[in-house]
PDB file of C-alpha atoms and ligand atoms in Angstrom:
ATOM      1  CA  UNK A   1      -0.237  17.577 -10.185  1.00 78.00           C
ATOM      2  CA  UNK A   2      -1.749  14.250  -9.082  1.00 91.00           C
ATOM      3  CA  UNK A   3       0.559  11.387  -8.520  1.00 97.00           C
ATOM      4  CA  UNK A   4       0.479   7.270 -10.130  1.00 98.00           C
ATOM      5  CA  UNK A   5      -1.957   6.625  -7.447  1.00 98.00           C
ATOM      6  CA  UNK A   6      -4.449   9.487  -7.088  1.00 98.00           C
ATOM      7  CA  UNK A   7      -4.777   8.541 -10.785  1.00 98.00           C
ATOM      8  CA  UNK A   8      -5.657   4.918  -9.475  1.00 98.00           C
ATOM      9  CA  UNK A   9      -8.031   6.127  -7.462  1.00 98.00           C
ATOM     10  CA  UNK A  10      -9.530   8.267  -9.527  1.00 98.00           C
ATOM     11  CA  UNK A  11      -9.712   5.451 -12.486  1.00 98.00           C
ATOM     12  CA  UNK A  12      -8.070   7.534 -14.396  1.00 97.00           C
ATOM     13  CA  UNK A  13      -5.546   4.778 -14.937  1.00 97.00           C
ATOM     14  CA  UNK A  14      -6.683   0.883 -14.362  1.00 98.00           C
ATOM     15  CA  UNK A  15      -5.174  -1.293 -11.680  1.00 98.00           C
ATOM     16  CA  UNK A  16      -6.497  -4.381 -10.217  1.00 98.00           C
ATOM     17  CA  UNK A  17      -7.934  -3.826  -7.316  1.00 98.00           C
ATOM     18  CA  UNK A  18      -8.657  -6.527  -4.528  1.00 98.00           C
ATOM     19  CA  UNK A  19     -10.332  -3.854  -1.995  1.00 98.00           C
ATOM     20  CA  UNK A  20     -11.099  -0.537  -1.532  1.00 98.00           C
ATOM     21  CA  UNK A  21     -13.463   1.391   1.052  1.00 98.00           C
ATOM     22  CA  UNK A  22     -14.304   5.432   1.988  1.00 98.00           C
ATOM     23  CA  UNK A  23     -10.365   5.366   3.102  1.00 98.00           C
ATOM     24  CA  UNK A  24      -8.157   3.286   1.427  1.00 98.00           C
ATOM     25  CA  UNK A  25      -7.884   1.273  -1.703  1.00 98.00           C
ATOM     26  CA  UNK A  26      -5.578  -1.772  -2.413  1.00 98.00           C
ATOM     27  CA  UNK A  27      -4.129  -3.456  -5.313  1.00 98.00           C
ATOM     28  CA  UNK A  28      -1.597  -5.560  -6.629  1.00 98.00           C
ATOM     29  CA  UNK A  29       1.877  -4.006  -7.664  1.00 98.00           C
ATOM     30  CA  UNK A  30       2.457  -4.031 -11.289  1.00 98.00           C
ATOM     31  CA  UNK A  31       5.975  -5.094 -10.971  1.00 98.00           C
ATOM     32  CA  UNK A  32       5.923  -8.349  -8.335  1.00 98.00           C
ATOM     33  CA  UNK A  33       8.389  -8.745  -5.661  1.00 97.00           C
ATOM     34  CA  UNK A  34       6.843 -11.737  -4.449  1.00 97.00           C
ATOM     35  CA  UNK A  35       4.172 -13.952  -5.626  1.00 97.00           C
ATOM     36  CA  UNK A  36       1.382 -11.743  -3.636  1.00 98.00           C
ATOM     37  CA  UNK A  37       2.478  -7.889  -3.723  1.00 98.00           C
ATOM     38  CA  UNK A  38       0.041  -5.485  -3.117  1.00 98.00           C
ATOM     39  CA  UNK A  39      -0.237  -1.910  -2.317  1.00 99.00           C
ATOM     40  CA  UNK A  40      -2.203  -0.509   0.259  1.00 99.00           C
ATOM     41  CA  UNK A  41      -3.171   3.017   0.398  1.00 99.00           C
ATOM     42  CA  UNK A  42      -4.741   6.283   1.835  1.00 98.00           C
ATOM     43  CA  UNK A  43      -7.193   8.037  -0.369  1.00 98.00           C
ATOM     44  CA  UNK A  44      -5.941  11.052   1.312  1.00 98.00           C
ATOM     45  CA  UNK A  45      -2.633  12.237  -0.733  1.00 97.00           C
ATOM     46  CA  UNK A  46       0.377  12.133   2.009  1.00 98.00           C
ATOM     47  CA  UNK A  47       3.424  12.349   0.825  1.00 98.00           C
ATOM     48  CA  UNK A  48       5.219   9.806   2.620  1.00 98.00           C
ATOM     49  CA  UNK A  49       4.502   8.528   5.862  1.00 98.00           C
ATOM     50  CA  UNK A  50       7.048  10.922   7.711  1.00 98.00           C
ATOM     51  CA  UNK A  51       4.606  13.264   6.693  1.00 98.00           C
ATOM     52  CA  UNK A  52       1.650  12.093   8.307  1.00 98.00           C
ATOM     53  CA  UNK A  53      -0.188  14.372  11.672  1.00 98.00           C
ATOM     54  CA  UNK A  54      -0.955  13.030  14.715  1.00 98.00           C
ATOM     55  CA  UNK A  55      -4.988  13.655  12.551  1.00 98.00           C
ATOM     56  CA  UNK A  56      -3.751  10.827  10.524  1.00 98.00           C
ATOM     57  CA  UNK A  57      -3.537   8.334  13.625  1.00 98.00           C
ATOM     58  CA  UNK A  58      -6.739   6.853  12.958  1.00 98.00           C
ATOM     59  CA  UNK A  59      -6.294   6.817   9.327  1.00 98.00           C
ATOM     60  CA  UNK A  60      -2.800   4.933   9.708  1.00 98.00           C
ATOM     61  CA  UNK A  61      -4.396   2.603  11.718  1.00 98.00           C
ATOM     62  CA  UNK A  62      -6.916   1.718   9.607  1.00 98.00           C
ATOM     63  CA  UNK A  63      -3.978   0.701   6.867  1.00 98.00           C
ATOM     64  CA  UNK A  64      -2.414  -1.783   9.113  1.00 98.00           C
ATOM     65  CA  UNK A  65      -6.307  -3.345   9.649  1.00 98.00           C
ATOM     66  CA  UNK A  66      -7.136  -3.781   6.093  1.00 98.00           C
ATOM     67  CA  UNK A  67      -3.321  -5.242   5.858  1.00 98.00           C
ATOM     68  CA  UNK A  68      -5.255  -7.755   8.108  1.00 97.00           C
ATOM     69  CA  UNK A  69      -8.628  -8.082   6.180  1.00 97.00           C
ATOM     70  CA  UNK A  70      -6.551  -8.550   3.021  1.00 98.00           C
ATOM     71  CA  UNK A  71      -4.547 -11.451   4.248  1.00 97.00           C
ATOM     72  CA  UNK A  72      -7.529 -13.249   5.731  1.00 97.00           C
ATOM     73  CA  UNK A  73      -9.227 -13.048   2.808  1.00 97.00           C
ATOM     74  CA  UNK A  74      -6.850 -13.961   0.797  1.00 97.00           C
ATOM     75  CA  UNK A  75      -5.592 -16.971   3.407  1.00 96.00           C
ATOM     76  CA  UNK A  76      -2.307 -16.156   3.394  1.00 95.00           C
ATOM     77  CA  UNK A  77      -1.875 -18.189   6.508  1.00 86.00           C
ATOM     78  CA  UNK A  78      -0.576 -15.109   8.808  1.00 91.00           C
ATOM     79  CA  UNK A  79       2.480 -15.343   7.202  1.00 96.00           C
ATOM     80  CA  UNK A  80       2.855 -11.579   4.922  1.00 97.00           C
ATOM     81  CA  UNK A  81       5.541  -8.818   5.317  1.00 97.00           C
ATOM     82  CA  UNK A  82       4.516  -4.911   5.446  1.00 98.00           C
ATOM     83  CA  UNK A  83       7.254  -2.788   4.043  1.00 98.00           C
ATOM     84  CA  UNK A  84       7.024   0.953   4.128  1.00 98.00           C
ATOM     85  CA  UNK A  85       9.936   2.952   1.509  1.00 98.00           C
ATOM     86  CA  UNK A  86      10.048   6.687   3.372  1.00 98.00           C
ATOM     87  CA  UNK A  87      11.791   8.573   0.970  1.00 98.00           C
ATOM     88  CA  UNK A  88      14.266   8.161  -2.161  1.00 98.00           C
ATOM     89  CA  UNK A  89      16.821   7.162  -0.149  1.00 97.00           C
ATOM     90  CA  UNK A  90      15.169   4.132   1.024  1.00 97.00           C
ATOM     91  CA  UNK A  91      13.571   3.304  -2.531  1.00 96.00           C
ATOM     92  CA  UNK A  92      10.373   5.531  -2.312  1.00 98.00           C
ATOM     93  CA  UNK A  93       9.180   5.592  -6.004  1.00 98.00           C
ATOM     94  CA  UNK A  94       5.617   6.827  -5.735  1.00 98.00           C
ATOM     95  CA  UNK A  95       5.100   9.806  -3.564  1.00 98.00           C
ATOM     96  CA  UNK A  96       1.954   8.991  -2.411  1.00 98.00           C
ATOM     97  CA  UNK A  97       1.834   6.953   1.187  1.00 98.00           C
ATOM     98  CA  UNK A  98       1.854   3.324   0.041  1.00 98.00           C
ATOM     99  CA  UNK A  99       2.238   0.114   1.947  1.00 98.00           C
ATOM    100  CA  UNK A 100       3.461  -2.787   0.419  1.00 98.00           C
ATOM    101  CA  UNK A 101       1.938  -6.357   1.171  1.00 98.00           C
ATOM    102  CA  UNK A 102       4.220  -9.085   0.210  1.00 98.00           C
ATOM    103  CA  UNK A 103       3.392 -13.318   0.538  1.00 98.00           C
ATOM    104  CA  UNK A 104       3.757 -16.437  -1.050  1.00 96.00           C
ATOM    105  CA  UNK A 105       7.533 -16.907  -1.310  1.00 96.00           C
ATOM    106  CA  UNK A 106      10.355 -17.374   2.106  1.00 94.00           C
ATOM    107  CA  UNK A 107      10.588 -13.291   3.429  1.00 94.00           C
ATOM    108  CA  UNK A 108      14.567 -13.347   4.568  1.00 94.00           C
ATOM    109  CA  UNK A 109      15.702 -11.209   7.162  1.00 95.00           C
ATOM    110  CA  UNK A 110      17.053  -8.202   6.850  1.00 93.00           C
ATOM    111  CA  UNK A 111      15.712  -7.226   3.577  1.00 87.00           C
ATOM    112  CA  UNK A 112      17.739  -5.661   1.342  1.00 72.00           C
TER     113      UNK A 112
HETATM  114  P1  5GP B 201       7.963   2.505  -3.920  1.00 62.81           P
HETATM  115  O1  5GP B 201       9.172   2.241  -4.764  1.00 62.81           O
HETATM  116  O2  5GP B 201       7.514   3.959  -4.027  1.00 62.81           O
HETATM  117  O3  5GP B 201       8.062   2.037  -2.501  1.00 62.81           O
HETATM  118  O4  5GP B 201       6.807   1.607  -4.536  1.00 62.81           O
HETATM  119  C1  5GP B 201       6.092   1.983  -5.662  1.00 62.81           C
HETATM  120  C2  5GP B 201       5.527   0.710  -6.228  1.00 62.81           C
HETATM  121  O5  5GP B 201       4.548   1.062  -7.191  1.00 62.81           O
HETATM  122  C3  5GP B 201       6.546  -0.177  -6.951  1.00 62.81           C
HETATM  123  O6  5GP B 201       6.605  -1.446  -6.321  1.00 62.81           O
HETATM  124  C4  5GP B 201       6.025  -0.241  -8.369  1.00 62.81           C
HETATM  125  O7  5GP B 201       6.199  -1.523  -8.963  1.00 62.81           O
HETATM  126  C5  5GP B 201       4.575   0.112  -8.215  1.00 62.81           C
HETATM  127  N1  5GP B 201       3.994   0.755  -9.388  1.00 62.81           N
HETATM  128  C6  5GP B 201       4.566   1.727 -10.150  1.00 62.81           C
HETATM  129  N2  5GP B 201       3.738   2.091 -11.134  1.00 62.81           N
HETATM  130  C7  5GP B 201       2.621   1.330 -11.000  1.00 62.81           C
HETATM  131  C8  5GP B 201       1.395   1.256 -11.737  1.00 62.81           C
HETATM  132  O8  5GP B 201       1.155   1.977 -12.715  1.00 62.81           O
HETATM  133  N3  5GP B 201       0.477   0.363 -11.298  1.00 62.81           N
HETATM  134  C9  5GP B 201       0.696  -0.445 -10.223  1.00 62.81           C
HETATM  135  N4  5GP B 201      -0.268  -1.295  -9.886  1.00 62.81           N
HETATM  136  N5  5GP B 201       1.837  -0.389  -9.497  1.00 62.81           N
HETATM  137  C10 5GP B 201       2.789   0.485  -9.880  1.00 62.81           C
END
């Protein structure tokens, strides 16, 4: 059974999307933590990111460089947080690899 997000990528269910290419897709998170929140994901379906093979490398790497392309684009001044949930216990919701992108507001320290 395909998860939330397969279903996003599939456009099976509508999101809005601020970038997508052959591996990933992003877009913003239907419920705001922060005045930018967006999720940035694998096309491939992992799990969770305790999941992921040393195969992935590249493919994790490439997450953390459209985290990059994202925030220049959108000038968010250098200044974002990257939060990854890895499992239920630490608020995983949507069992499909996800990063979250958060901006615009003061980021304390430690999060919650
Ligand atoms: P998690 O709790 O798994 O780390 O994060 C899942 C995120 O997906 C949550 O922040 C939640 O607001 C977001 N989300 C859940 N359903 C949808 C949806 O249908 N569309 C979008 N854009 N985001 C969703």
């Amino acid at each position: 059974m395909s998860t939330l997000f397969e279903k996003i990528i599939n456009r099976e269910i509508p999101a809005d999307i601020v970038y997508e290419d052959d591996f990933s897709l992003a877009f913003k998170d239907i419920n705001p933590q922060a005045p930018v929140h967006i999720l940035i994901i694998p096309k491939k379906p992992i799990e969770k990111l305790s999941d992921a093979q040393s195969d992935d490398k590249e493919l994790l790497g490439h997450l953390m460089l459209v985290a990059g392309k994202i925030a220049s684009e959108l000038n968010l001044d250098n200044t974002f947080r990257i939060v990854i949930n890895n499992g239920a216990g630490a608020g995983q919701s949507v069992f499909h690899l996800h990063l979250h992108m958060m901006s615009g507001r003061p980021l304390s320290w430690p999060p919650g």
